[in-house]
Amino acid sequence: MDKNLGKRFEGKVAIVTASTQGIGFSIAERLGLEGAAVVISSRRQKNVDEAVEKLKGKGIEVLGLVCHVSNAQHRKDLIENTVQVHLTDHFKLDLEFDPWNLLFRLQKYGKIDVIVSNAAANPAVDGILETKESVLDKLWDINVKTSILLLQDAAPHLQKGSSVVFISSIAGYQPPQGLAMYGVTKTALLGLTKALAAEMAPNTRVNCVAPGFVPTHFASFLTTNDSIRKDLEAKTLLNRLGTTQDMAAATAYLASDDASYVTGETIVVAGGMPSRL
Ligand code: NAP
């Protein structure tokens, strides 16, 4: 893959949440290979360290932080640490003379060009009417609310021409049994994409990717079962499940200037599974 990639994110800074494995990791990898400095995170330090090593091994400029998306301090630290000065090959240090205090100030490089909001939870497979209030709260909290709160913290640092991408799901179009309430939170992201695209225009574009089924840890309760897997493959037109790289390619397109006239949209990347007309 690496050989044929462009450099659409040269000089850009990209935050990808929940990015130490699976779809988030592949998105960070893709943006990084295309030239972005990427900020990756997840709940566990060990996972962060391992993912940072893998990305560095591919020559990617990467900062790794622990961030449980529902922890307010973690979210603030994620943004603050991103916009602090990092002395690397990509970034030069600017000194600015302050005539009033007769001193040189360290000018922060600080900026954010891309945010990919990728974290999600699916803590139960109950029907909606049987789902406990605590589970409803957790689904709303992690799958929707924290995306909004992270953007509130990030907004002052978003550049003109910046881009936000939410990761929804094919389940957002037709919430399936066992994933119904999870699917409803993913439907909410489609609305959030439209609403924020209007609110953040014209400086920031806001779009969304709705993946089909991808064999990751998150989906392993479905994709490691042979008969369910075959069923899911048969529901696609391309006779296969998705790959994390398929999702990364669509996300990179939306985040890049190639999509500079695209905002408020969701791309379904599901091998032709039924979604909408
Ligand atoms: P995955 O492979 O299981 O990876 C999940 C990542 O998120 C890990 O890096 C994990 O690391 C981190 N994480 C989990 N909870 C977190 C939290 N509360 N805060 C911060 N980080 C957290 O999952 P995936 O399949 O790539 O899913 C990524 C996104 O794609 C989700 O939004 C999911 O809804 C969506 N999606 C997936 C599929 C699919 O079939 N896989 C289909 C449609 C949509 P730690 O354990 O270290 O936190």
PDB file of C-alpha atoms in Angstrom, residues 30-234:
ATOM      1  CA  ARG A  30      -2.991   6.103   6.318  1.00  0.00           C
ATOM      2  CA  LEU A  31      -2.961   9.788   7.313  1.00  0.00           C
ATOM      3  CA  GLY A  32       0.596   9.396   8.609  1.00  0.00           C
ATOM      4  CA  LEU A  33       1.863   7.661   5.470  1.00  0.00           C
ATOM      5  CA  GLU A  34       0.364  10.531   3.510  1.00  0.00           C
ATOM      6  CA  GLY A  35       2.444  13.000   5.494  1.00  0.00           C
ATOM      7  CA  ALA A  36       0.378  13.985   8.565  1.00  0.00           C
ATOM      8  CA  ALA A  37       1.758  14.204  12.081  1.00  0.00           C
ATOM      9  CA  VAL A  38      -0.742  11.928  13.830  1.00  0.00           C
ATOM     10  CA  VAL A  39      -1.896  11.941  17.433  1.00  0.00           C
ATOM     11  CA  ILE A  40      -3.155   8.520  18.456  1.00  0.00           C
ATOM     12  CA  SER A  41      -4.788   7.469  21.715  1.00  0.00           C
ATOM     13  CA  SER A  42      -6.778   4.856  23.577  1.00  0.00           C
ATOM     14  CA  ARG A  43      -7.487   3.798  27.174  1.00  0.00           C
ATOM     15  CA  ARG A  44      -4.403   1.673  27.813  1.00  0.00           C
ATOM     16  CA  GLN A  45      -0.818   2.965  27.928  1.00  0.00           C
ATOM     17  CA  LYS A  46       0.564  -0.388  26.756  1.00  0.00           C
ATOM     18  CA  ASN A  47      -1.607  -0.313  23.641  1.00  0.00           C
ATOM     19  CA  VAL A  48      -0.615   3.296  22.982  1.00  0.00           C
ATOM     20  CA  ASP A  49       3.102   2.478  23.295  1.00  0.00           C
ATOM     21  CA  GLU A  50       2.852  -0.530  20.969  1.00  0.00           C
ATOM     22  CA  ALA A  51       0.892   1.397  18.335  1.00  0.00           C
ATOM     23  CA  VAL A  52       3.346   4.320  18.479  1.00  0.00           C
ATOM     24  CA  GLU A  53       6.225   1.915  17.870  1.00  0.00           C
ATOM     25  CA  LYS A  54       4.463   0.350  14.880  1.00  0.00           C
ATOM     26  CA  LEU A  55       3.751   3.737  13.300  1.00  0.00           C
ATOM     27  CA  LYS A  56       7.256   5.058  13.978  1.00  0.00           C
ATOM     28  CA  GLY A  57       8.568   1.907  12.312  1.00  0.00           C
ATOM     29  CA  LYS A  58       6.808   3.067   9.146  1.00  0.00           C
ATOM     30  CA  GLY A  59       8.480   6.479   9.328  1.00  0.00           C
ATOM     31  CA  ILE A  60       5.348   8.220  10.619  1.00  0.00           C
ATOM     32  CA  GLU A  61       5.562  11.273  12.872  1.00  0.00           C
ATOM     33  CA  VAL A  62       3.376  10.244  15.822  1.00  0.00           C
ATOM     34  CA  LEU A  63       2.432  11.337  19.325  1.00  0.00           C
ATOM     35  CA  GLY A  64       0.683   8.760  21.521  1.00  0.00           C
ATOM     36  CA  LEU A  65      -1.435   9.606  24.565  1.00  0.00           C
ATOM     37  CA  VAL A  66      -3.796   7.811  26.896  1.00  0.00           C
ATOM     38  CA  CYS A  67      -7.317   9.118  26.332  1.00  0.00           C
ATOM     39  CA  HIS A  68     -10.452   7.387  27.522  1.00  0.00           C
ATOM     40  CA  VAL A  69     -12.903   9.473  25.524  1.00  0.00           C
ATOM     41  CA  SER A  70     -15.406   9.760  28.370  1.00  0.00           C
ATOM     42  CA  ASN A  71     -12.779  11.260  30.725  1.00  0.00           C
ATOM     43  CA  ALA A  72     -12.944  15.076  30.499  1.00  0.00           C
ATOM     44  CA  GLN A  73      -9.358  15.586  31.707  1.00  0.00           C
ATOM     45  CA  HIS A  74      -8.037  13.037  29.184  1.00  0.00           C
ATOM     46  CA  ARG A  75      -9.832  14.873  26.359  1.00  0.00           C
ATOM     47  CA  LYS A  76      -8.404  18.222  27.445  1.00  0.00           C
ATOM     48  CA  ASP A  77      -4.910  16.724  27.755  1.00  0.00           C
ATOM     49  CA  LEU A  78      -5.251  15.215  24.275  1.00  0.00           C
ATOM     50  CA  ILE A  79      -5.936  18.617  22.754  1.00  0.00           C
ATOM     51  CA  GLU A  80      -3.403  20.517  24.909  1.00  0.00           C
ATOM     52  CA  ASN A  81      -0.611  18.052  24.207  1.00  0.00           C
ATOM     53  CA  THR A  82      -1.383  18.216  20.498  1.00  0.00           C
ATOM     54  CA  VAL A  83      -1.084  21.964  20.272  1.00  0.00           C
ATOM     55  CA  GLN A  84       2.024  22.204  22.456  1.00  0.00           C
ATOM     56  CA  VAL A  85       5.362  22.580  20.754  1.00  0.00           C
ATOM     57  CA  HIS A  86       6.857  19.312  19.576  1.00  0.00           C
ATOM     58  CA  LEU A  87      10.320  19.643  18.192  1.00  0.00           C
ATOM     59  CA  THR A  88      10.560  17.211  15.332  1.00  0.00           C
ATOM     60  CA  ASP A  89      11.781  17.082  11.786  1.00  0.00           C
ATOM     61  CA  HIS A  90       8.430  18.327  10.574  1.00  0.00           C
ATOM     62  CA  PHE A  91       8.112  21.329  12.827  1.00  0.00           C
ATOM     63  CA  LYS A  92      10.346  24.292  13.335  1.00  0.00           C
ATOM     64  CA  LEU A  93      10.405  26.367  16.502  1.00  0.00           C
ATOM     65  CA  ASP A  94       9.367  29.999  16.076  1.00  0.00           C
ATOM     66  CA  LEU A  95      10.557  32.611  18.508  1.00  0.00           C
ATOM     67  CA  GLU A  96       8.495  35.763  18.682  1.00  0.00           C
ATOM     68  CA  PHE A  97       9.830  39.006  20.190  1.00  0.00           C
ATOM     69  CA  ASP A  98       7.457  40.584  22.690  1.00  0.00           C
ATOM     70  CA  PRO A  99       8.263  44.342  22.682  1.00  0.00           C
ATOM     71  CA  TRP A 100       6.186  45.097  25.795  1.00  0.00           C
ATOM     72  CA  ASN A 101       8.011  42.695  28.054  1.00  0.00           C
ATOM     73  CA  LEU A 102      11.327  42.808  26.223  1.00  0.00           C
ATOM     74  CA  LEU A 103      11.561  39.073  25.993  1.00  0.00           C
ATOM     75  CA  PHE A 104      11.335  36.276  23.499  1.00  0.00           C
ATOM     76  CA  ARG A 105       8.269  34.078  23.799  1.00  0.00           C
ATOM     77  CA  LEU A 106       8.013  30.503  22.647  1.00  0.00           C
ATOM     78  CA  GLN A 107       5.397  30.623  19.938  1.00  0.00           C
ATOM     79  CA  LYS A 108       3.273  27.497  19.911  1.00  0.00           C
ATOM     80  CA  TYR A 109       3.130  25.667  16.635  1.00  0.00           C
ATOM     81  CA  GLY A 110      -0.233  24.523  17.907  1.00  0.00           C
ATOM     82  CA  LYS A 111      -2.926  23.641  15.431  1.00  0.00           C
ATOM     83  CA  ILE A 112      -5.254  20.877  14.437  1.00  0.00           C
ATOM     84  CA  ASP A 113      -6.165  20.139  10.818  1.00  0.00           C
ATOM     85  CA  VAL A 114      -8.013  16.846  11.066  1.00  0.00           C
ATOM     86  CA  ILE A 115     -10.046  15.146  13.793  1.00  0.00           C
ATOM     87  CA  VAL A 116     -11.365  11.635  13.316  1.00  0.00           C
ATOM     88  CA  SER A 117     -13.834  10.690  16.036  1.00  0.00           C
ATOM     89  CA  ASN A 118     -13.727   6.914  16.056  1.00  0.00           C
ATOM     90  CA  ALA A 119     -14.422   5.659  19.593  1.00  0.00           C
ATOM     91  CA  ALA A 120     -17.523   3.553  20.243  1.00  0.00           C
ATOM     92  CA  ALA A 121     -18.905   0.990  22.653  1.00  0.00           C
ATOM     93  CA  ASN A 122     -21.508  -1.728  22.352  1.00  0.00           C
ATOM     94  CA  PRO A 123     -21.842  -3.017  25.905  1.00  0.00           C
ATOM     95  CA  ALA A 124     -25.012  -5.150  25.474  1.00  0.00           C
ATOM     96  CA  VAL A 125     -26.941  -7.101  22.869  1.00  0.00           C
ATOM     97  CA  ASP A 126     -30.368  -6.718  24.521  1.00  0.00           C
ATOM     98  CA  GLY A 127     -33.429  -5.412  22.724  1.00  0.00           C
ATOM     99  CA  ILE A 128     -33.944  -1.688  23.177  1.00  0.00           C
ATOM    100  CA  LEU A 129     -36.865  -2.142  25.572  1.00  0.00           C
ATOM    101  CA  GLU A 130     -34.746  -4.446  27.751  1.00  0.00           C
ATOM    102  CA  THR A 131     -31.660  -2.201  27.770  1.00  0.00           C
ATOM    103  CA  LYS A 132     -30.764  -0.901  31.234  1.00  0.00           C
ATOM    104  CA  GLU A 133     -30.597   2.843  31.795  1.00  0.00           C
ATOM    105  CA  SER A 134     -26.895   2.623  32.672  1.00  0.00           C
ATOM    106  CA  VAL A 135     -26.229   0.959  29.295  1.00  0.00           C
ATOM    107  CA  LEU A 136     -28.323   3.541  27.433  1.00  0.00           C
ATOM    108  CA  ASP A 137     -26.259   6.250  29.156  1.00  0.00           C
ATOM    109  CA  LYS A 138     -22.963   4.571  28.255  1.00  0.00           C
ATOM    110  CA  LEU A 139     -23.962   4.166  24.602  1.00  0.00           C
ATOM    111  CA  TRP A 140     -24.989   7.814  24.311  1.00  0.00           C
ATOM    112  CA  ASP A 141     -21.944   8.954  26.281  1.00  0.00           C
ATOM    113  CA  ILE A 142     -19.219   7.152  24.330  1.00  0.00           C
ATOM    114  CA  ASN A 143     -20.794   6.924  20.884  1.00  0.00           C
ATOM    115  CA  VAL A 144     -22.179  10.465  20.612  1.00  0.00           C
ATOM    116  CA  LYS A 145     -21.656  12.875  23.524  1.00  0.00           C
ATOM    117  CA  THR A 146     -17.885  12.555  23.857  1.00  0.00           C
ATOM    118  CA  SER A 147     -17.471  13.330  20.133  1.00  0.00           C
ATOM    119  CA  ILE A 148     -19.227  16.628  20.739  1.00  0.00           C
ATOM    120  CA  LEU A 149     -17.253  17.414  23.905  1.00  0.00           C
ATOM    121  CA  LEU A 150     -13.932  16.657  22.192  1.00  0.00           C
ATOM    122  CA  LEU A 151     -14.833  19.029  19.364  1.00  0.00           C
ATOM    123  CA  GLN A 152     -15.755  21.731  21.890  1.00  0.00           C
ATOM    124  CA  ASP A 153     -12.218  21.483  23.312  1.00  0.00           C
ATOM    125  CA  ALA A 154     -10.624  21.299  19.860  1.00  0.00           C
ATOM    126  CA  ALA A 155     -12.610  24.059  18.140  1.00  0.00           C
ATOM    127  CA  PRO A 156     -10.310  26.980  19.081  1.00  0.00           C
ATOM    128  CA  HIS A 157      -7.386  25.181  17.432  1.00  0.00           C
ATOM    129  CA  LEU A 158      -9.061  24.035  14.216  1.00  0.00           C
ATOM    130  CA  GLN A 159      -7.513  25.630  11.145  1.00  0.00           C
ATOM    131  CA  LYS A 160      -9.229  27.207   8.180  1.00  0.00           C
ATOM    132  CA  GLY A 161      -9.693  24.283   5.794  1.00  0.00           C
ATOM    133  CA  SER A 162      -9.793  21.744   8.612  1.00  0.00           C
ATOM    134  CA  SER A 163     -11.868  18.617   8.572  1.00  0.00           C
ATOM    135  CA  VAL A 164     -13.797  16.432  11.017  1.00  0.00           C
ATOM    136  CA  VAL A 165     -14.764  12.834  10.222  1.00  0.00           C
ATOM    137  CA  PHE A 166     -17.117  10.772  12.396  1.00  0.00           C
ATOM    138  CA  ILE A 167     -17.094   6.982  12.223  1.00  0.00           C
ATOM    139  CA  SER A 168     -20.691   5.774  12.170  1.00  0.00           C
ATOM    140  CA  SER A 169     -21.828   2.328  10.952  1.00  0.00           C
ATOM    141  CA  ILE A 170     -24.013   0.574   8.407  1.00  0.00           C
ATOM    142  CA  ALA A 171     -26.036  -0.267  11.553  1.00  0.00           C
ATOM    143  CA  GLY A 172     -26.950   3.419  11.704  1.00  0.00           C
ATOM    144  CA  TYR A 173     -29.153   2.962   8.604  1.00  0.00           C
ATOM    145  CA  GLN A 174     -30.911  -0.237   9.630  1.00  0.00           C
ATOM    146  CA  PRO A 175     -30.202  -0.979  13.308  1.00  0.00           C
ATOM    147  CA  PRO A 176     -30.029  -4.803  13.417  1.00  0.00           C
ATOM    148  CA  GLN A 177     -31.227  -7.068  16.200  1.00  0.00           C
ATOM    149  CA  GLY A 178     -28.525  -7.359  18.844  1.00  0.00           C
ATOM    150  CA  LEU A 179     -26.982  -4.074  17.739  1.00  0.00           C
ATOM    151  CA  ALA A 180     -30.175  -2.029  17.788  1.00  0.00           C
ATOM    152  CA  MET A 181     -29.432   0.662  20.367  1.00  0.00           C
ATOM    153  CA  TYR A 182     -25.811   0.853  19.226  1.00  0.00           C
ATOM    154  CA  GLY A 183     -27.226   1.377  15.715  1.00  0.00           C
ATOM    155  CA  VAL A 184     -29.453   4.192  16.937  1.00  0.00           C
ATOM    156  CA  THR A 185     -26.443   6.042  18.390  1.00  0.00           C
ATOM    157  CA  LYS A 186     -24.748   5.598  15.009  1.00  0.00           C
ATOM    158  CA  THR A 187     -27.858   7.083  13.331  1.00  0.00           C
ATOM    159  CA  ALA A 188     -27.411  10.074  15.637  1.00  0.00           C
ATOM    160  CA  LEU A 189     -23.940  10.623  14.153  1.00  0.00           C
ATOM    161  CA  LEU A 190     -25.504  11.060  10.706  1.00  0.00           C
ATOM    162  CA  GLY A 191     -27.598  13.916  12.112  1.00  0.00           C
ATOM    163  CA  LEU A 192     -24.657  15.303  14.065  1.00  0.00           C
ATOM    164  CA  THR A 193     -22.652  15.379  10.827  1.00  0.00           C
ATOM    165  CA  LYS A 194     -25.337  17.481   9.105  1.00  0.00           C
ATOM    166  CA  ALA A 195     -25.806  19.819  12.072  1.00  0.00           C
ATOM    167  CA  LEU A 196     -22.103  20.443  12.686  1.00  0.00           C
ATOM    168  CA  ALA A 197     -21.355  20.814   8.974  1.00  0.00           C
ATOM    169  CA  ALA A 198     -23.706  23.814   9.007  1.00  0.00           C
ATOM    170  CA  GLU A 199     -22.406  25.146  12.325  1.00  0.00           C
ATOM    171  CA  MET A 200     -18.703  24.825  11.483  1.00  0.00           C
ATOM    172  CA  ALA A 201     -18.835  26.026   7.846  1.00  0.00           C
ATOM    173  CA  PRO A 202     -17.050  27.485   6.014  1.00  0.00           C
ATOM    174  CA  ASN A 203     -13.771  26.931   7.878  1.00  0.00           C
ATOM    175  CA  THR A 204     -14.266  23.307   8.857  1.00  0.00           C
ATOM    176  CA  ARG A 205     -15.884  20.507   6.858  1.00  0.00           C
ATOM    177  CA  VAL A 206     -17.686  17.763   8.761  1.00  0.00           C
ATOM    178  CA  ASN A 207     -18.300  14.343   7.201  1.00  0.00           C
ATOM    179  CA  CYS A 208     -18.849  10.765   8.208  1.00  0.00           C
ATOM    180  CA  VAL A 209     -17.897   7.222   7.201  1.00  0.00           C
ATOM    181  CA  ALA A 210     -20.342   4.366   7.795  1.00  0.00           C
ATOM    182  CA  PRO A 211     -18.382   1.102   7.705  1.00  0.00           C
ATOM    183  CA  GLY A 212     -19.917  -2.244   6.918  1.00  0.00           C
ATOM    184  CA  PHE A 213     -18.692  -5.259   8.857  1.00  0.00           C
ATOM    185  CA  VAL A 214     -14.928  -5.396   9.411  1.00  0.00           C
ATOM    186  CA  PRO A 215     -13.218  -8.257  11.283  1.00  0.00           C
ATOM    187  CA  THR A 216     -11.696  -6.361  14.225  1.00  0.00           C
ATOM    188  CA  HIS A 217     -11.721  -7.042  17.957  1.00  0.00           C
ATOM    189  CA  PHE A 218     -14.911  -4.947  18.228  1.00  0.00           C
ATOM    190  CA  ALA A 219     -16.788  -7.099  15.700  1.00  0.00           C
ATOM    191  CA  SER A 220     -15.159 -10.414  16.622  1.00  0.00           C
ATOM    192  CA  PHE A 221     -18.318 -11.694  18.380  1.00  0.00           C
ATOM    193  CA  LEU A 222     -19.874 -11.731  14.884  1.00  0.00           C
ATOM    194  CA  THR A 223     -17.002 -12.264  12.463  1.00  0.00           C
ATOM    195  CA  THR A 224     -15.333 -15.201  14.250  1.00  0.00           C
ATOM    196  CA  ASN A 225     -18.538 -17.221  13.978  1.00  0.00           C
ATOM    197  CA  ASP A 226     -18.319 -18.992  10.609  1.00  0.00           C
ATOM    198  CA  SER A 227     -22.007 -19.041   9.816  1.00  0.00           C
ATOM    199  CA  ILE A 228     -22.589 -15.398  10.857  1.00  0.00           C
ATOM    200  CA  ARG A 229     -19.535 -14.374   8.874  1.00  0.00           C
ATOM    201  CA  LYS A 230     -20.779 -16.152   5.744  1.00  0.00           C
ATOM    202  CA  ASP A 231     -24.194 -14.538   6.217  1.00  0.00           C
ATOM    203  CA  LEU A 232     -22.613 -11.091   6.471  1.00  0.00           C
ATOM    204  CA  GLU A 233     -20.446 -11.709   3.412  1.00  0.00           C
ATOM    205  CA  ALA A 234     -23.515 -12.805   1.462  1.00  0.00           C
TER     206      ALA A 234
END
